[in-house]
């Protein structure tokens, strides 16, 4: 199985700050990576797919980059509604696996 | 707008079999472009992909669960189901159903159901 790791495990930032989350895969996954946002008590929601493509309706302050084994999710100008846990997922091969999550808090 | 809704028991006894159903509205599970699957989330193991099924009956399972899992599609009812046998406390989790694109490596999940909590306890 491809193992996914994320750092940091949690981050606390102020409204307007830029937040960067890193996801690493244990093997090369090319650009087959997605990011999800999970708000408290809710199901995960697809934010970004294929590393950098924004899902319809996702604000443009979210962006993704990377390739191979290292990927980044960036939230530009953090907003109060961005309080959530963010997960990466490799879509390269079975079984599909997720990172452990990064919790984003608002200071 | 496509919506998925899980249903099933909230409490199951150890060694028994869990049966969950996902009802799909706003779209057809007979759409050949998609797989329909299950993902669970527990505090101990995070998000875990269980498996996915195509309306044709083609199914893929996580090898870690394959011996205990069956996912099937019911096209007339526009539903798909999960059966997980030989339950233990480690199977306690929130179970989500979700759609997955079937083209190439577009293996991301969207949308998701709201999730249903399943507790395994005597």
PDB file of C-alpha atoms in Angstrom:
ATOM      1  CA  UNK A   1       0.000   0.000   0.000  1.00  0.00           C
ATOM      2  CA  UNK A   2       1.078   3.589  -0.604  1.00  0.00           C
ATOM      3  CA  UNK A   3       1.480   5.396   2.723  1.00  0.00           C
ATOM      4  CA  UNK A   4       0.481   9.049   2.911  1.00  0.00           C
ATOM      5  CA  UNK A   5       1.872  11.431   5.525  1.00  0.00           C
ATOM      6  CA  UNK A   6       0.945  15.034   6.241  1.00  0.00           C
ATOM      7  CA  UNK A   7       2.610  17.882   8.074  1.00  0.00           C
ATOM      8  CA  UNK A   8       1.935  19.635  10.266  1.00  0.00           C
ATOM      9  CA  UNK A   9      -0.708  17.631  12.104  1.00  0.00           C
ATOM     10  CA  UNK A  10      -2.276  20.893  13.217  1.00  0.00           C
ATOM     11  CA  UNK A  11      -1.824  24.584  12.560  1.00  0.00           C
ATOM     12  CA  UNK A  12      -3.289  27.689  14.151  1.00  0.00           C
ATOM     13  CA  UNK A  13      -3.362  30.843  12.066  1.00  0.00           C
ATOM     14  CA  UNK A  14      -5.053  34.221  11.959  1.00  0.00           C
ATOM     15  CA  UNK A  15      -7.657  35.383   9.484  1.00  0.00           C
ATOM     16  CA  UNK A  16      -5.847  36.621   6.408  1.00  0.00           C
ATOM     17  CA  UNK A  17      -2.780  34.427   6.902  1.00  0.00           C
ATOM     18  CA  UNK A  18      -1.421  32.012   4.337  1.00  0.00           C
ATOM     19  CA  UNK A  19      -1.486  28.370   5.442  1.00  0.00           C
ATOM     20  CA  UNK A  20       0.558  25.637   3.787  1.00  0.00           C
ATOM     21  CA  UNK A  21       0.028  21.903   4.302  1.00  0.00           C
ATOM     22  CA  UNK A  22       2.415  19.271   2.974  1.00  0.00           C
ATOM     23  CA  UNK A  23       1.502  15.743   1.909  1.00  0.00           C
ATOM     24  CA  UNK A  24       4.061  13.062   1.075  1.00  0.00           C
ATOM     25  CA  UNK A  25       3.538   9.702  -0.593  1.00  0.00           C
ATOM     26  CA  UNK A  26       5.714   6.654   0.075  1.00  0.00           C
ATOM     27  CA  UNK A  27       5.900   6.014  -3.686  1.00  0.00           C
ATOM     28  CA  UNK A  28       5.682   8.137  -6.814  1.00  0.00           C
ATOM     29  CA  UNK A  29       2.035   8.859  -7.582  1.00  0.00           C
ATOM     30  CA  UNK A  30       2.577  11.264 -10.468  1.00  0.00           C
ATOM     31  CA  UNK A  31      -0.265  13.806 -10.271  1.00  0.00           C
ATOM     32  CA  UNK A  32      -2.904  11.433  -8.922  1.00  0.00           C
ATOM     33  CA  UNK A  33      -3.584  13.308  -5.702  1.00  0.00           C
ATOM     34  CA  UNK A  34      -6.698  14.861  -4.204  1.00  0.00           C
ATOM     35  CA  UNK A  35      -7.362  17.107  -1.206  1.00  0.00           C
ATOM     36  CA  UNK A  36     -10.485  17.049   0.946  1.00  0.00           C
ATOM     37  CA  UNK A  37     -11.862  19.433   3.538  1.00  0.00           C
ATOM     38  CA  UNK A  38     -13.798  18.047   6.499  1.00  0.00           C
ATOM     39  CA  UNK A  39     -15.629  20.494   8.720  1.00  0.00           C
ATOM     40  CA  UNK A  40     -16.606  19.388  12.239  1.00  0.00           C
ATOM     41  CA  UNK A  41     -19.430  16.865  12.180  1.00  0.00           C
ATOM     42  CA  UNK A  42     -19.590  16.773   8.398  1.00  0.00           C
ATOM     43  CA  UNK A  43     -18.469  14.442   5.625  1.00  0.00           C
ATOM     44  CA  UNK A  44     -15.265  15.181   3.725  1.00  0.00           C
ATOM     45  CA  UNK A  45     -15.693  17.377   0.671  1.00  0.00           C
ATOM     46  CA  UNK A  46     -13.502  17.234  -2.440  1.00  0.00           C
ATOM     47  CA  UNK A  47     -11.504  20.460  -2.743  1.00  0.00           C
ATOM     48  CA  UNK A  48      -8.789  19.764  -5.282  1.00  0.00           C
ATOM     49  CA  UNK A  49      -8.128  16.861  -7.654  1.00  0.00           C
ATOM     50  CA  UNK A  50      -5.228  15.989  -9.940  1.00  0.00           C
ATOM     51  CA  UNK A  51      -2.927  18.003  -7.641  1.00  0.00           C
ATOM     52  CA  UNK A  52      -4.097  21.452  -8.681  1.00  0.00           C
ATOM     53  CA  UNK A  53      -7.584  21.394 -10.223  1.00  0.00           C
ATOM     54  CA  UNK A  54     -10.183  23.142  -8.078  1.00  0.00           C
ATOM     55  CA  UNK A  55     -13.509  21.380  -7.701  1.00  0.00           C
ATOM     56  CA  UNK A  56     -16.485  23.493  -8.820  1.00  0.00           C
ATOM     57  CA  UNK A  57     -17.492  26.024  -6.212  1.00  0.00           C
ATOM     58  CA  UNK A  58     -14.226  25.940  -4.256  1.00  0.00           C
ATOM     59  CA  UNK A  59     -12.889  29.440  -3.543  1.00  0.00           C
ATOM     60  CA  UNK A  60      -9.801  30.474  -5.476  1.00  0.00           C
ATOM     61  CA  UNK A  61      -7.859  31.079  -2.242  1.00  0.00           C
ATOM     62  CA  UNK A  62      -7.295  27.318  -2.226  1.00  0.00           C
ATOM     63  CA  UNK A  63      -4.520  25.991  -4.450  1.00  0.00           C
ATOM     64  CA  UNK A  64      -2.512  22.812  -4.856  1.00  0.00           C
ATOM     65  CA  UNK A  65       0.891  21.980  -6.272  1.00  0.00           C
ATOM     66  CA  UNK A  66       3.514  19.262  -6.457  1.00  0.00           C
ATOM     67  CA  UNK A  67       4.277  16.041  -8.272  1.00  0.00           C
ATOM     68  CA  UNK A  68       5.915  12.698  -7.704  1.00  0.00           C
ATOM     69  CA  UNK A  69       5.883  12.198  -3.944  1.00  0.00           C
ATOM     70  CA  UNK A  70       5.542  15.689  -2.442  1.00  0.00           C
ATOM     71  CA  UNK A  71       2.473  17.886  -2.626  1.00  0.00           C
ATOM     72  CA  UNK A  72       1.217  21.099  -1.079  1.00  0.00           C
ATOM     73  CA  UNK A  73      -2.158  22.583  -0.278  1.00  0.00           C
ATOM     74  CA  UNK A  74      -2.114  26.346   0.213  1.00  0.00           C
ATOM     75  CA  UNK A  75      -4.869  28.481   1.650  1.00  0.00           C
ATOM     76  CA  UNK A  76      -4.263  32.117   0.782  1.00  0.00           C
ATOM     77  CA  UNK A  77      -5.923  34.626   3.083  1.00  0.00           C
ATOM     78  CA  UNK A  78      -7.408  32.206   5.622  1.00  0.00           C
ATOM     79  CA  UNK A  79     -11.095  32.767   6.372  1.00  0.00           C
ATOM     80  CA  UNK A  80     -13.096  31.778   9.474  1.00  0.00           C
ATOM     81  CA  UNK A  81     -15.064  29.235   7.435  1.00  0.00           C
ATOM     82  CA  UNK A  82     -11.828  27.398   6.582  1.00  0.00           C
ATOM     83  CA  UNK A  83     -11.739  25.912  10.093  1.00  0.00           C
ATOM     84  CA  UNK A  84     -11.549  22.213   9.225  1.00  0.00           C
ATOM     85  CA  UNK A  85      -9.345  19.152   8.901  1.00  0.00           C
ATOM     86  CA  UNK A  86      -7.694  18.679   5.515  1.00  0.00           C
ATOM     87  CA  UNK A  87      -6.812  15.271   4.073  1.00  0.00           C
ATOM     88  CA  UNK A  88      -4.807  14.224   1.051  1.00  0.00           C
ATOM     89  CA  UNK A  89      -5.593  11.040  -0.882  1.00  0.00           C
ATOM     90  CA  UNK A  90      -3.561   9.146  -3.449  1.00  0.00           C
ATOM     91  CA  UNK A  91      -5.541   8.064  -6.496  1.00  0.00           C
ATOM     92  CA  UNK A  92      -2.681   6.308  -8.273  1.00  0.00           C
ATOM     93  CA  UNK A  93      -3.271   2.704  -7.251  1.00  0.00           C
ATOM     94  CA  UNK A  94      -5.376   0.318  -5.185  1.00  0.00           C
ATOM     95  CA  UNK A  95      -5.962   0.466  -2.321  1.00  0.00           C
ATOM     96  CA  UNK A  96      -6.631   4.197  -2.315  1.00  0.00           C
ATOM     97  CA  UNK A  97      -5.169   5.696   0.836  1.00  0.00           C
ATOM     98  CA  UNK A  98      -5.558   8.921   2.767  1.00  0.00           C
ATOM     99  CA  UNK A  99      -3.227  11.023   4.843  1.00  0.00           C
ATOM    100  CA  UNK A 100      -3.840  11.343   8.605  1.00  0.00           C
ATOM    101  CA  UNK A 101      -5.151  14.872   8.278  1.00  0.00           C
ATOM    102  CA  UNK A 102      -4.116  18.411   9.213  1.00  0.00           C
ATOM    103  CA  UNK A 103      -6.366  20.355  11.533  1.00  0.00           C
ATOM    104  CA  UNK A 104      -6.566  24.072  10.785  1.00  0.00           C
ATOM    105  CA  UNK A 105      -7.625  26.322  13.662  1.00  0.00           C
ATOM    106  CA  UNK A 106      -8.334  30.013  13.590  1.00  0.00           C
ATOM    107  CA  UNK A 107      -6.458  32.084  16.197  1.00  0.00           C
TER     108      UNK A 107
ATOM    109  CA  UNK B   1     -27.768  17.645  -7.745  1.00  0.00           C
ATOM    110  CA  UNK B   2     -26.471  14.192  -6.888  1.00  0.00           C
ATOM    111  CA  UNK B   3     -27.088  13.151  -3.299  1.00  0.00           C
ATOM    112  CA  UNK B   4     -26.127  10.016  -1.403  1.00  0.00           C
ATOM    113  CA  UNK B   5     -27.709   8.824   1.838  1.00  0.00           C
ATOM    114  CA  UNK B   6     -26.518   5.953   4.018  1.00  0.00           C
ATOM    115  CA  UNK B   7     -28.896   3.817   6.063  1.00  0.00           C
ATOM    116  CA  UNK B   8     -28.497   0.861   8.386  1.00  0.00           C
ATOM    117  CA  UNK B   9     -28.187  -0.161  12.038  1.00  0.00           C
ATOM    118  CA  UNK B  10     -26.227   1.999  14.412  1.00  0.00           C
ATOM    119  CA  UNK B  11     -25.345  -0.855  16.752  1.00  0.00           C
ATOM    120  CA  UNK B  12     -24.154  -4.310  15.773  1.00  0.00           C
ATOM    121  CA  UNK B  13     -22.892  -7.171  17.924  1.00  0.00           C
ATOM    122  CA  UNK B  14     -19.391  -8.613  17.625  1.00  0.00           C
ATOM    123  CA  UNK B  15     -19.063 -11.510  15.157  1.00  0.00           C
ATOM    124  CA  UNK B  16     -22.238 -10.401  13.325  1.00  0.00           C
ATOM    125  CA  UNK B  17     -22.524  -9.003   9.795  1.00  0.00           C
ATOM    126  CA  UNK B  18     -23.074  -5.311   9.076  1.00  0.00           C
ATOM    127  CA  UNK B  19     -25.376  -4.357   6.211  1.00  0.00           C
ATOM    128  CA  UNK B  20     -25.528  -0.755   5.006  1.00  0.00           C
ATOM    129  CA  UNK B  21     -27.343   0.727   2.041  1.00  0.00           C
ATOM    130  CA  UNK B  22     -26.587   3.910   0.119  1.00  0.00           C
ATOM    131  CA  UNK B  23     -29.533   5.474  -1.688  1.00  0.00           C
ATOM    132  CA  UNK B  24     -28.673   7.707  -4.630  1.00  0.00           C
ATOM    133  CA  UNK B  25     -30.866  10.563  -5.842  1.00  0.00           C
ATOM    134  CA  UNK B  26     -30.369  13.115  -8.587  1.00  0.00           C
ATOM    135  CA  UNK B  27     -28.479  10.658 -10.778  1.00  0.00           C
ATOM    136  CA  UNK B  28     -28.298   7.014 -11.807  1.00  0.00           C
ATOM    137  CA  UNK B  29     -25.868   4.415 -10.505  1.00  0.00           C
ATOM    138  CA  UNK B  30     -26.155   2.861 -13.979  1.00  0.00           C
ATOM    139  CA  UNK B  31     -23.991   5.664 -15.332  1.00  0.00           C
ATOM    140  CA  UNK B  32     -20.987   3.791 -16.714  1.00  0.00           C
ATOM    141  CA  UNK B  33     -18.655   6.687 -15.888  1.00  0.00           C
ATOM    142  CA  UNK B  34     -18.691   6.026 -12.167  1.00  0.00           C
ATOM    143  CA  UNK B  35     -17.995   3.555  -9.401  1.00  0.00           C
ATOM    144  CA  UNK B  36     -19.908   3.654  -6.140  1.00  0.00           C
ATOM    145  CA  UNK B  37     -18.145   2.892  -2.928  1.00  0.00           C
ATOM    146  CA  UNK B  38     -17.667   2.941   0.798  1.00  0.00           C
ATOM    147  CA  UNK B  39     -15.131   4.690   3.009  1.00  0.00           C
ATOM    148  CA  UNK B  40     -14.990   4.558   6.778  1.00  0.00           C
ATOM    149  CA  UNK B  41     -13.494   6.840   9.394  1.00  0.00           C
ATOM    150  CA  UNK B  42     -12.434   5.826  12.868  1.00  0.00           C
ATOM    151  CA  UNK B  43     -10.350   7.677  15.438  1.00  0.00           C
ATOM    152  CA  UNK B  44      -7.726   4.971  15.355  1.00  0.00           C
ATOM    153  CA  UNK B  45      -7.308   4.441  11.609  1.00  0.00           C
ATOM    154  CA  UNK B  46      -8.446   7.694  10.032  1.00  0.00           C
ATOM    155  CA  UNK B  47     -10.055   7.482   6.607  1.00  0.00           C
ATOM    156  CA  UNK B  48      -9.998   3.997   5.092  1.00  0.00           C
ATOM    157  CA  UNK B  49     -11.244   3.068   1.618  1.00  0.00           C
ATOM    158  CA  UNK B  50     -13.309  -0.122   1.838  1.00  0.00           C
ATOM    159  CA  UNK B  51     -14.203  -0.773  -1.792  1.00  0.00           C
ATOM    160  CA  UNK B  52     -16.178   0.278  -4.856  1.00  0.00           C
ATOM    161  CA  UNK B  53     -18.639  -1.301  -7.299  1.00  0.00           C
ATOM    162  CA  UNK B  54     -19.631  -0.538 -10.887  1.00  0.00           C
ATOM    163  CA  UNK B  55     -23.230  -1.027 -11.979  1.00  0.00           C
ATOM    164  CA  UNK B  56     -21.946  -3.855 -14.195  1.00  0.00           C
ATOM    165  CA  UNK B  57     -21.016  -5.743 -11.023  1.00  0.00           C
ATOM    166  CA  UNK B  58     -17.267  -5.179 -11.263  1.00  0.00           C
ATOM    167  CA  UNK B  59     -15.979  -4.518  -7.749  1.00  0.00           C
ATOM    168  CA  UNK B  60     -12.684  -3.638  -6.109  1.00  0.00           C
ATOM    169  CA  UNK B  61     -11.922  -4.096  -2.430  1.00  0.00           C
ATOM    170  CA  UNK B  62      -9.249  -3.038   0.021  1.00  0.00           C
ATOM    171  CA  UNK B  63      -7.089  -6.155   0.499  1.00  0.00           C
ATOM    172  CA  UNK B  64      -7.101  -5.545   4.253  1.00  0.00           C
ATOM    173  CA  UNK B  65     -10.861  -6.153   4.301  1.00  0.00           C
ATOM    174  CA  UNK B  66     -11.411  -8.220   1.170  1.00  0.00           C
ATOM    175  CA  UNK B  67     -12.118 -11.503   2.957  1.00  0.00           C
ATOM    176  CA  UNK B  68     -14.991  -9.905   4.891  1.00  0.00           C
ATOM    177  CA  UNK B  69     -16.490  -7.411   2.421  1.00  0.00           C
ATOM    178  CA  UNK B  70     -19.089  -7.538  -0.315  1.00  0.00           C
ATOM    179  CA  UNK B  71     -20.310  -4.438  -2.161  1.00  0.00           C
ATOM    180  CA  UNK B  72     -23.171  -4.808  -4.605  1.00  0.00           C
ATOM    181  CA  UNK B  73     -25.306  -2.561  -6.802  1.00  0.00           C
ATOM    182  CA  UNK B  74     -29.112  -2.639  -7.071  1.00  0.00           C
ATOM    183  CA  UNK B  75     -29.840  -0.691 -10.238  1.00  0.00           C
ATOM    184  CA  UNK B  76     -33.687  -0.883 -10.124  1.00  0.00           C
ATOM    185  CA  UNK B  77     -33.641   0.698  -6.661  1.00  0.00           C
ATOM    186  CA  UNK B  78     -30.727   3.027  -7.535  1.00  0.00           C
ATOM    187  CA  UNK B  79     -28.909   1.845  -4.431  1.00  0.00           C
ATOM    188  CA  UNK B  80     -25.724   0.051  -3.538  1.00  0.00           C
ATOM    189  CA  UNK B  81     -24.893  -1.905  -0.419  1.00  0.00           C
ATOM    190  CA  UNK B  82     -22.072  -2.918   1.880  1.00  0.00           C
ATOM    191  CA  UNK B  83     -21.839  -6.165   3.798  1.00  0.00           C
ATOM    192  CA  UNK B  84     -19.028  -6.574   6.320  1.00  0.00           C
ATOM    193  CA  UNK B  85     -18.821  -9.833   8.232  1.00  0.00           C
ATOM    194  CA  UNK B  86     -17.145 -11.067  11.411  1.00  0.00           C
ATOM    195  CA  UNK B  87     -17.327  -7.695  13.074  1.00  0.00           C
ATOM    196  CA  UNK B  88     -15.056  -6.660  15.936  1.00  0.00           C
ATOM    197  CA  UNK B  89     -14.751  -3.462  17.943  1.00  0.00           C
ATOM    198  CA  UNK B  90     -12.121  -2.314  15.434  1.00  0.00           C
ATOM    199  CA  UNK B  91     -14.899  -1.960  12.849  1.00  0.00           C
ATOM    200  CA  UNK B  92     -16.564   0.777  14.892  1.00  0.00           C
ATOM    201  CA  UNK B  93     -16.503   3.834  12.636  1.00  0.00           C
ATOM    202  CA  UNK B  94     -18.485   6.359  10.659  1.00  0.00           C
ATOM    203  CA  UNK B  95     -19.268   4.759   7.306  1.00  0.00           C
ATOM    204  CA  UNK B  96     -19.585   6.980   4.238  1.00  0.00           C
ATOM    205  CA  UNK B  97     -20.774   6.153   0.761  1.00  0.00           C
ATOM    206  CA  UNK B  98     -19.286   8.117  -2.137  1.00  0.00           C
ATOM    207  CA  UNK B  99     -19.060   8.227  -5.916  1.00  0.00           C
ATOM    208  CA  UNK B 100     -15.778   7.684  -7.728  1.00  0.00           C
ATOM    209  CA  UNK B 101     -14.939   8.517 -11.334  1.00  0.00           C
ATOM    210  CA  UNK B 102     -14.174   5.389 -13.359  1.00  0.00           C
ATOM    211  CA  UNK B 103     -12.006   6.983 -16.034  1.00  0.00           C
ATOM    212  CA  UNK B 104      -8.271   6.429 -15.855  1.00  0.00           C
ATOM    213  CA  UNK B 105      -6.758   7.390 -12.506  1.00  0.00           C
ATOM    214  CA  UNK B 106      -9.466   9.913 -11.628  1.00  0.00           C
ATOM    215  CA  UNK B 107      -9.985   7.974  -8.429  1.00  0.00           C
ATOM    216  CA  UNK B 108     -11.274  10.736  -6.207  1.00  0.00           C
ATOM    217  CA  UNK B 109     -14.484  10.683  -4.259  1.00  0.00           C
ATOM    218  CA  UNK B 110     -17.255  13.165  -4.857  1.00  0.00           C
ATOM    219  CA  UNK B 111     -19.844  13.578  -3.557  1.00  0.00           C
ATOM    220  CA  UNK B 112     -20.051  11.841  -0.180  1.00  0.00           C
ATOM    221  CA  UNK B 113     -23.046  10.875   1.885  1.00  0.00           C
ATOM    222  CA  UNK B 114     -23.454  12.415   5.315  1.00  0.00           C
ATOM    223  CA  UNK B 115     -22.135   9.264   7.011  1.00  0.00           C
ATOM    224  CA  UNK B 116     -23.609   6.842   9.500  1.00  0.00           C
ATOM    225  CA  UNK B 117     -22.021   5.837  12.806  1.00  0.00           C
ATOM    226  CA  UNK B 118     -21.761   2.103  13.373  1.00  0.00           C
ATOM    227  CA  UNK B 119     -20.806   0.856  16.818  1.00  0.00           C
ATOM    228  CA  UNK B 120     -19.782  -2.763  17.336  1.00  0.00           C
ATOM    229  CA  UNK B 121     -20.609  -3.763  20.884  1.00  0.00           C
ATOM    230  CA  UNK B 122     -22.414  -6.477  22.788  1.00  0.00           C
TER     231      UNK B 122
END
